[in-house]
Every structure is written in structure tokens, then in C-alpha cells.
CSV table of N, CA and C in Angstrom, one decimal:
chain,number,residue,atom,x,y,z
A,1,UNK,N,0.9,-1.2,0.0
A,1,UNK,CA,0.0,0.0,0.0
A,1,UNK,C,0.9,1.2,0.0
A,2,UNK,N,0.7,2.1,-0.9
A,2,UNK,CA,1.5,3.3,-1.1
A,2,UNK,C,0.8,4.4,-1.7
A,3,UNK,N,1.2,5.6,-1.2
A,3,UNK,CA,0.6,6.9,-1.8
A,3,UNK,C,1.8,7.7,-2.1
A,4,UNK,N,1.9,8.3,-3.3
A,4,UNK,CA,3.1,9.0,-3.7
A,4,UNK,C,2.7,10.3,-4.4
A,5,UNK,N,3.2,11.4,-3.9
A,5,UNK,CA,3.0,12.7,-4.6
A,5,UNK,C,4.2,12.9,-5.6
A,6,UNK,N,4.0,13.4,-6.7
A,6,UNK,CA,5.0,13.7,-7.7
A,6,UNK,C,4.7,14.9,-8.5
A,7,UNK,N,5.7,15.3,-9.3
A,7,UNK,CA,5.4,16.4,-10.3
A,7,UNK,C,6.0,17.7,-9.8
A,8,UNK,N,6.7,17.7,-8.7
A,8,UNK,CA,7.3,19.0,-8.2
A,8,UNK,C,8.5,19.4,-9.1
A,9,UNK,N,8.9,20.6,-8.8
A,9,UNK,CA,10.1,21.1,-9.6
A,9,UNK,C,10.3,22.6,-9.3
A,10,UNK,N,11.1,23.2,-10.2
A,10,UNK,CA,11.4,24.6,-10.1
A,10,UNK,C,10.5,25.3,-11.2
A,11,UNK,N,9.9,26.4,-10.7
A,11,UNK,CA,9.0,27.1,-11.6
A,11,UNK,C,9.2,28.6,-11.3
A,12,UNK,N,9.0,29.5,-12.3
A,12,UNK,CA,9.2,30.9,-12.1
A,12,UNK,C,7.9,31.5,-11.5
A,13,UNK,N,8.0,32.6,-10.8
A,13,UNK,CA,6.7,33.2,-10.2
A,13,UNK,C,5.8,33.5,-11.4
A,14,UNK,N,4.5,33.2,-11.1
A,14,UNK,CA,3.5,33.4,-12.1
A,14,UNK,C,3.2,32.2,-13.0
A,15,UNK,N,4.1,31.2,-12.8
A,15,UNK,CA,4.0,30.0,-13.6
A,15,UNK,C,3.0,29.0,-13.0
A,16,UNK,N,2.9,27.8,-13.6
A,16,UNK,CA,2.0,26.8,-13.2
A,16,UNK,C,2.7,25.4,-13.1
A,17,UNK,N,2.1,24.6,-12.3
A,17,UNK,CA,2.7,23.3,-12.0
A,17,UNK,C,1.5,22.3,-11.7
A,18,UNK,N,1.6,21.1,-12.1
A,18,UNK,CA,0.6,20.1,-11.8
A,18,UNK,C,1.2,19.0,-11.0
A,19,UNK,N,0.7,18.8,-9.8
A,19,UNK,CA,1.2,17.6,-9.0
A,19,UNK,C,0.2,16.5,-9.1
A,20,UNK,N,0.7,15.3,-9.0
A,20,UNK,CA,-0.1,14.1,-9.0
A,20,UNK,C,0.1,13.3,-7.7
A,21,UNK,N,-1.0,12.7,-7.3
A,21,UNK,CA,-1.0,11.8,-6.1
A,21,UNK,C,-1.5,10.5,-6.6
A,22,UNK,N,-0.6,9.5,-6.6
A,22,UNK,CA,-0.9,8.2,-7.1
A,22,UNK,C,-1.0,7.1,-6.0
A,23,UNK,N,-1.9,6.3,-6.1
A,23,UNK,CA,-2.1,5.2,-5.1
A,23,UNK,C,-1.8,3.9,-5.7
A,24,UNK,N,-1.1,3.0,-4.9
A,24,UNK,CA,-0.9,1.6,-5.3
A,24,UNK,C,-1.3,0.7,-4.1
A,25,UNK,N,-2.0,-0.3,-4.4
A,25,UNK,CA,-2.4,-1.2,-3.4
A,25,UNK,C,-3.8,-1.0,-2.8
A,26,UNK,N,-4.4,0.2,-3.1
A,26,UNK,CA,-5.7,0.5,-2.7
A,26,UNK,C,-6.3,1.5,-3.7
A,27,UNK,N,-7.6,1.6,-3.6
A,27,UNK,CA,-8.3,2.6,-4.5
A,27,UNK,C,-8.6,3.9,-3.8
A,28,UNK,N,-8.3,5.0,-4.5
A,28,UNK,CA,-8.6,6.3,-3.9
A,28,UNK,C,-10.1,6.5,-3.8
A,29,UNK,N,-10.9,5.9,-4.6
A,29,UNK,CA,-12.3,5.9,-4.4
A,29,UNK,C,-12.7,5.5,-2.9
A,30,UNK,N,-13.5,6.2,-2.3
A,30,UNK,CA,-13.9,5.8,-0.9
A,30,UNK,C,-13.1,6.6,0.1
A,31,UNK,N,-12.2,7.4,-0.4
A,31,UNK,CA,-11.4,8.3,0.6
A,31,UNK,C,-11.5,9.7,0.2
A,32,UNK,N,-11.5,10.5,1.2
A,32,UNK,CA,-11.2,12.0,1.0
A,32,UNK,C,-9.7,12.1,0.8
A,33,UNK,N,-9.4,13.0,-0.1
A,33,UNK,CA,-8.0,13.2,-0.4
A,33,UNK,C,-7.6,14.7,-0.1
A,34,UNK,N,-6.6,14.8,0.8
A,34,UNK,CA,-6.1,16.1,1.2
A,34,UNK,C,-4.7,16.4,0.7
A,35,UNK,N,-4.5,17.6,0.4
A,35,UNK,CA,-3.1,18.1,0.0
A,35,UNK,C,-2.7,19.1,1.1
A,36,UNK,N,-1.5,18.9,1.5
A,36,UNK,CA,-0.9,19.9,2.4
A,36,UNK,C,0.5,20.2,2.1
A,37,UNK,N,1.1,21.2,2.6
A,37,UNK,CA,2.5,21.6,2.3
A,37,UNK,C,3.2,22.0,3.6
A,38,UNK,N,4.5,22.0,3.5
A,38,UNK,CA,5.3,22.4,4.6
A,38,UNK,C,6.5,23.1,4.1
A,39,UNK,N,6.7,24.3,4.5
A,39,UNK,CA,7.9,25.1,4.1
A,39,UNK,C,8.9,25.1,5.3
A,40,UNK,N,10.2,25.2,5.0
A,40,UNK,CA,11.1,25.2,6.1
A,40,UNK,C,10.8,26.3,7.2
A,41,UNK,N,10.8,25.9,8.4
A,41,UNK,CA,10.5,26.8,9.5
A,41,UNK,C,9.1,27.2,9.7
A,42,UNK,N,8.2,26.6,8.9
A,42,UNK,CA,6.8,27.0,9.0
A,42,UNK,C,5.9,25.8,9.4
A,43,UNK,N,4.8,26.0,9.9
A,43,UNK,CA,3.8,24.9,10.2
A,43,UNK,C,3.2,24.3,9.0
A,44,UNK,N,2.8,23.1,9.1
A,44,UNK,CA,2.1,22.4,8.0
A,44,UNK,C,0.8,23.2,7.7
A,45,UNK,N,0.6,23.3,6.4
A,45,UNK,CA,-0.6,24.1,6.0
A,45,UNK,C,-1.5,23.2,5.1
A,46,UNK,N,-2.7,23.0,5.5
A,46,UNK,CA,-3.7,22.3,4.6
A,46,UNK,C,-4.2,23.2,3.5
A,47,UNK,N,-4.0,22.8,2.3
A,47,UNK,CA,-4.3,23.7,1.1
A,47,UNK,C,-5.5,23.2,0.3
A,48,UNK,N,-5.8,21.9,0.3
A,48,UNK,CA,-7.0,21.5,-0.4
A,48,UNK,C,-7.4,20.1,0.1
A,49,UNK,N,-8.7,19.9,0.0
A,49,UNK,CA,-9.2,18.6,0.5
A,49,UNK,C,-10.5,18.3,-0.3
A,50,UNK,N,-10.5,17.1,-1.0
A,50,UNK,CA,-11.6,16.7,-1.9
A,50,UNK,C,-12.4,15.6,-1.1
A,51,UNK,N,-13.7,15.9,-1.0
A,51,UNK,CA,-14.5,14.9,-0.2
A,51,UNK,C,-14.6,13.6,-0.9
A,52,UNK,N,-15.0,12.6,-0.1
A,52,UNK,CA,-15.1,11.2,-0.6
A,52,UNK,C,-16.0,11.1,-1.9
A,53,UNK,N,-17.1,11.8,-1.9
A,53,UNK,CA,-18.0,11.7,-3.0
A,53,UNK,C,-17.5,12.6,-4.2
A,54,UNK,N,-16.4,13.3,-4.0
A,54,UNK,CA,-15.9,14.2,-5.0
A,54,UNK,C,-16.8,15.3,-5.5
A,55,UNK,N,-17.8,15.6,-4.6
A,55,UNK,CA,-18.7,16.7,-5.0
A,55,UNK,C,-18.2,18.1,-4.5
A,56,UNK,N,-17.2,18.0,-3.6
A,56,UNK,CA,-16.8,19.3,-3.0
A,56,UNK,C,-15.3,19.3,-2.7
A,57,UNK,N,-14.7,20.4,-3.0
A,57,UNK,CA,-13.3,20.5,-2.5
A,57,UNK,C,-13.1,21.8,-1.7
A,58,UNK,N,-12.5,21.6,-0.6
A,58,UNK,CA,-12.3,22.7,0.3
A,58,UNK,C,-10.9,23.2,0.1
A,59,UNK,N,-10.7,24.5,-0.1
A,59,UNK,CA,-9.4,25.1,-0.3
A,59,UNK,C,-9.0,26.0,0.9
A,60,UNK,N,-7.7,26.0,1.1
A,60,UNK,CA,-7.2,26.9,2.1
A,60,UNK,C,-7.2,28.3,1.6
A,61,UNK,N,-7.2,29.3,2.4
A,61,UNK,CA,-7.3,30.7,2.0
A,61,UNK,C,-6.2,31.1,1.1
A,62,UNK,N,-5.0,30.6,1.4
A,62,UNK,CA,-3.8,31.1,0.6
A,62,UNK,C,-3.8,30.6,-0.8
A,63,UNK,N,-4.6,29.6,-1.2
A,63,UNK,CA,-4.5,29.0,-2.5
A,63,UNK,C,-5.8,29.1,-3.3
A,64,UNK,N,-6.9,29.6,-2.6
A,64,UNK,CA,-8.2,29.7,-3.2
A,64,UNK,C,-8.2,30.5,-4.4
A,65,UNK,N,-8.8,30.0,-5.5
A,65,UNK,CA,-8.8,30.7,-6.8
A,65,UNK,C,-7.6,30.5,-7.6
A,66,UNK,N,-6.5,29.8,-7.1
A,66,UNK,CA,-5.3,29.6,-7.8
A,66,UNK,C,-5.1,28.1,-8.0
A,67,UNK,N,-5.5,27.3,-7.1
A,67,UNK,CA,-5.2,25.8,-7.1
A,67,UNK,C,-6.6,25.1,-7.3
A,68,UNK,N,-6.5,24.0,-8.0
A,68,UNK,CA,-7.7,23.2,-8.1
A,68,UNK,C,-7.3,21.7,-8.1
A,69,UNK,N,-8.3,20.9,-7.6
A,69,UNK,CA,-8.1,19.4,-7.5
A,69,UNK,C,-9.0,18.7,-8.4
A,70,UNK,N,-8.5,17.6,-9.0
A,70,UNK,CA,-9.3,16.8,-9.9
A,70,UNK,C,-8.9,15.3,-9.7
A,71,UNK,N,-9.9,14.5,-9.8
A,71,UNK,CA,-9.7,13.0,-9.7
A,71,UNK,C,-9.7,12.3,-11.0
A,72,UNK,N,-8.8,11.4,-11.2
A,72,UNK,CA,-8.8,10.5,-12.4
A,72,UNK,C,-9.0,9.1,-11.9
A,73,UNK,N,-10.2,8.7,-11.8
A,73,UNK,CA,-10.5,7.4,-11.3
A,73,UNK,C,-9.9,6.2,-12.1
A,74,UNK,N,-9.8,6.4,-13.4
A,74,UNK,CA,-9.3,5.3,-14.2
A,74,UNK,C,-7.8,5.1,-13.9
A,75,UNK,N,-7.1,6.2,-13.5
A,75,UNK,CA,-5.7,6.0,-13.2
A,75,UNK,C,-5.4,5.9,-11.7
A,76,UNK,N,-6.5,6.0,-10.9
A,76,UNK,CA,-6.3,6.0,-9.5
A,76,UNK,C,-5.4,7.1,-9.0
A,77,UNK,N,-5.6,8.3,-9.5
A,77,UNK,CA,-4.8,9.4,-9.1
A,77,UNK,C,-5.6,10.6,-8.8
A,78,UNK,N,-5.1,11.5,-8.1
A,78,UNK,CA,-5.7,12.8,-7.9
A,78,UNK,C,-4.6,13.9,-8.2
A,79,UNK,N,-5.0,14.9,-8.9
A,79,UNK,CA,-4.1,15.9,-9.3
A,79,UNK,C,-4.4,17.3,-8.6
A,80,UNK,N,-3.3,18.0,-8.4
A,80,UNK,CA,-3.4,19.4,-7.9
A,80,UNK,C,-2.8,20.3,-8.9
A,81,UNK,N,-3.7,21.1,-9.6
A,81,UNK,CA,-3.2,22.1,-10.5
A,81,UNK,C,-3.0,23.4,-9.8
A,82,UNK,N,-1.7,23.9,-10.0
A,82,UNK,CA,-1.3,25.1,-9.3
A,82,UNK,C,-1.0,26.2,-10.3
A,83,UNK,N,-1.7,27.3,-10.2
A,83,UNK,CA,-1.5,28.4,-11.1
A,83,UNK,C,-1.1,29.6,-10.4
A,84,UNK,N,-0.6,30.6,-11.1
A,84,UNK,CA,-0.2,31.9,-10.5
A,84,UNK,C,0.7,31.7,-9.3
A,85,UNK,N,1.7,30.9,-9.4
A,85,UNK,CA,2.5,30.5,-8.3
A,85,UNK,C,3.4,31.7,-7.9
A,86,UNK,N,3.6,31.8,-6.6
A,86,UNK,CA,4.4,32.8,-6.0
A,86,UNK,C,5.5,32.2,-5.1
A,87,UNK,N,6.5,33.0,-4.8
A,87,UNK,CA,7.6,32.4,-3.9
A,87,UNK,C,7.0,31.9,-2.6
A,88,UNK,N,5.9,32.4,-2.2
A,88,UNK,CA,5.3,31.9,-1.0
A,88,UNK,C,4.7,30.5,-1.1
A,89,UNK,N,4.7,30.0,-2.3
A,89,UNK,CA,4.2,28.6,-2.5
A,89,UNK,C,5.3,27.6,-2.4
A,90,UNK,N,6.5,28.0,-2.2
A,90,UNK,CA,7.7,27.1,-2.1
A,90,UNK,C,7.5,26.3,-0.9
A,91,UNK,N,7.5,25.0,-1.1
A,91,UNK,CA,7.3,24.0,0.1
A,91,UNK,C,7.4,22.6,-0.4
A,92,UNK,N,7.5,21.7,0.5
A,92,UNK,CA,7.3,20.3,0.1
A,92,UNK,C,5.8,20.0,0.2
A,93,UNK,N,5.3,19.4,-0.9
A,93,UNK,CA,3.8,19.1,-1.0
A,93,UNK,C,3.6,17.6,-0.8
A,94,UNK,N,2.5,17.3,0.0
A,94,UNK,CA,2.1,16.0,0.3
A,94,UNK,C,0.7,15.7,0.0
A,95,UNK,N,0.3,14.5,-0.2
A,95,UNK,CA,-1.1,14.1,-0.3
A,95,UNK,C,-1.3,13.0,0.7
A,96,UNK,N,-2.6,12.9,1.1
A,96,UNK,CA,-3.0,12.0,2.1
A,96,UNK,C,-4.4,11.5,1.8
A,97,UNK,N,-4.8,10.3,2.2
A,97,UNK,CA,-6.1,9.8,2.0
A,97,UNK,C,-6.7,9.6,3.4
A,98,UNK,N,-8.0,10.0,3.6
A,98,UNK,CA,-8.6,9.9,4.9
A,98,UNK,C,-10.1,9.9,4.8
A,99,UNK,N,-10.7,10.3,5.9
A,99,UNK,CA,-12.2,10.1,6.0
A,99,UNK,C,-13.0,11.3,5.6
A,100,UNK,N,-12.6,12.5,5.9
A,100,UNK,CA,-13.5,13.6,5.6
A,100,UNK,C,-12.7,14.9,5.6
A,101,UNK,N,-13.4,15.9,5.1
A,101,UNK,CA,-12.7,17.2,5.0
A,101,UNK,C,-13.5,18.3,5.7
A,102,UNK,N,-12.8,19.3,6.3
A,102,UNK,CA,-13.5,20.4,6.8
A,102,UNK,C,-12.5,21.6,6.7
A,103,UNK,N,-13.1,22.8,7.0
A,103,UNK,CA,-12.4,24.0,6.9
A,103,UNK,C,-12.2,24.5,8.3
A,104,UNK,N,-11.0,25.0,8.6
A,104,UNK,CA,-10.7,25.6,9.9
A,104,UNK,C,-9.6,26.5,9.9
A,105,UNK,N,-9.8,27.7,10.3
A,105,UNK,CA,-8.8,28.7,10.5
A,105,UNK,C,-7.9,28.9,9.3
A,106,UNK,N,-8.6,29.0,8.1
A,106,UNK,CA,-7.8,29.3,6.9
A,106,UNK,C,-7.3,28.1,6.2
A,107,UNK,N,-7.4,26.9,6.8
A,107,UNK,CA,-6.8,25.7,6.3
A,107,UNK,C,-7.9,24.7,5.9
A,108,UNK,N,-7.6,23.9,4.9
A,108,UNK,CA,-8.5,22.7,4.7
A,108,UNK,C,-7.9,21.6,5.5
A,109,UNK,N,-8.8,20.8,6.2
A,109,UNK,CA,-8.3,19.8,7.1
A,109,UNK,C,-8.8,18.4,6.6
A,110,UNK,N,-7.9,17.4,6.6
A,110,UNK,CA,-8.3,16.1,6.3
A,110,UNK,C,-8.4,15.3,7.6
A,111,UNK,N,-9.6,14.8,7.9
A,111,UNK,CA,-9.8,14.1,9.2
A,111,UNK,C,-9.6,12.6,9.0
A,112,UNK,N,-9.1,12.0,10.0
A,112,UNK,CA,-8.9,10.5,10.1
A,112,UNK,C,-8.0,10.1,8.9
A,113,UNK,N,-6.8,10.6,8.9
A,113,UNK,CA,-5.9,10.3,7.9
A,113,UNK,C,-5.5,8.8,7.9
A,114,UNK,N,-5.6,8.1,6.8
A,114,UNK,CA,-5.4,6.7,6.7
A,114,UNK,C,-4.0,6.4,6.1
A,115,UNK,N,-3.7,7.1,5.0
A,115,UNK,CA,-2.5,7.0,4.3
A,115,UNK,C,-1.9,8.4,3.9
A,116,UNK,N,-0.6,8.4,4.0
A,116,UNK,CA,0.1,9.7,3.6
A,116,UNK,C,1.3,9.3,2.8
A,117,UNK,N,1.5,10.1,1.7
A,117,UNK,CA,2.6,9.7,0.9
A,117,UNK,C,3.9,10.6,1.1
A,118,UNK,N,4.9,10.2,0.5
A,118,UNK,CA,6.1,11.0,0.5
A,118,UNK,C,5.9,12.3,-0.3
A,119,UNK,N,6.5,13.3,0.1
A,119,UNK,CA,6.3,14.6,-0.5
A,119,UNK,C,7.1,14.9,-1.8
A,120,UNK,N,6.7,16.0,-2.4
A,120,UNK,CA,7.5,16.4,-3.6
A,120,UNK,C,7.8,17.9,-3.5
A,121,UNK,N,9.0,18.3,-3.8
A,121,UNK,CA,9.4,19.6,-3.6
A,121,UNK,C,9.0,20.6,-4.7
A,122,UNK,N,8.4,21.7,-4.3
A,122,UNK,CA,8.0,22.7,-5.3
A,122,UNK,C,8.8,24.0,-4.9
A,123,UNK,N,9.5,24.5,-5.8
A,123,UNK,CA,10.3,25.7,-5.6
A,123,UNK,C,9.9,26.7,-6.6
A,124,UNK,N,9.5,27.9,-6.1
A,124,UNK,CA,9.1,29.0,-7.0
A,124,UNK,C,10.1,30.1,-6.9
A,125,UNK,N,10.9,30.3,-7.9
A,125,UNK,CA,12.0,31.3,-7.9
A,125,UNK,C,12.3,31.8,-9.2
A,126,UNK,N,12.7,33.1,-9.3
A,126,UNK,CA,13.1,33.6,-10.5
A,126,UNK,C,14.6,33.5,-10.8
């Protein structure tokens, strides 16, 4: 059983990047999928969470309107499209699978985390 985030890299401010969260050994259907990030010296920040039924995605305040989540059930993956990137988006990005999503204090929160993958580094720099 494994969950892996990929697609990170170096991008200029204003650019875009698409991250992928791939599962092996289990189906992402039936799980809420959360994305969070952590920058050096900063607390972990929940940036997006897609509900189990895929009818709603909760976004953190810092990424709302710039990031979007989509599921590709045929590939058992979830993608995070990141647009209008700024240097403040530089962090290691992680995905996780769990029970439910909610919003709290500017963050999207994944409740009852079941699986969490290795992160992928995103660096926004000119």
C-alpha cells in the first residue's frame, strides 16, 4: 500500500505546475484526499481537500482561486493544478487519504488520515 506525490520542480513566479498523487495497493475511491504543504521553519498548511464523493473541494485561504483538485479514477490518481505561483508557495507538498474534509482557521483539514505519501518539492523562484 503506497501513496506518492510527484510532479514537483522549479518554476518561475506566475507559472503553473501540476502535481499528481498516485495510489498503489488500494483505490482512492472511498477516501477523501487532502493536500498539504510544509515550508522550512513553517507549520504544516492544509491547502486542499476533496471529499469522498468528489462533490466538493475545500481550499485553504492562501490558494483559493489559484489551485484546483481533480480526480482521475481510471488512473487511481488525484491531481493538484497550481496556477499563478508565488515564492510563498515554495514548500514540500504531500497528499493523504482519509475520512472527511473540513475548513478551519484558513486551512483545509483532512480528518482521520489513513495513508500519507512522500512529498514532492516545489520551488518557485526567478
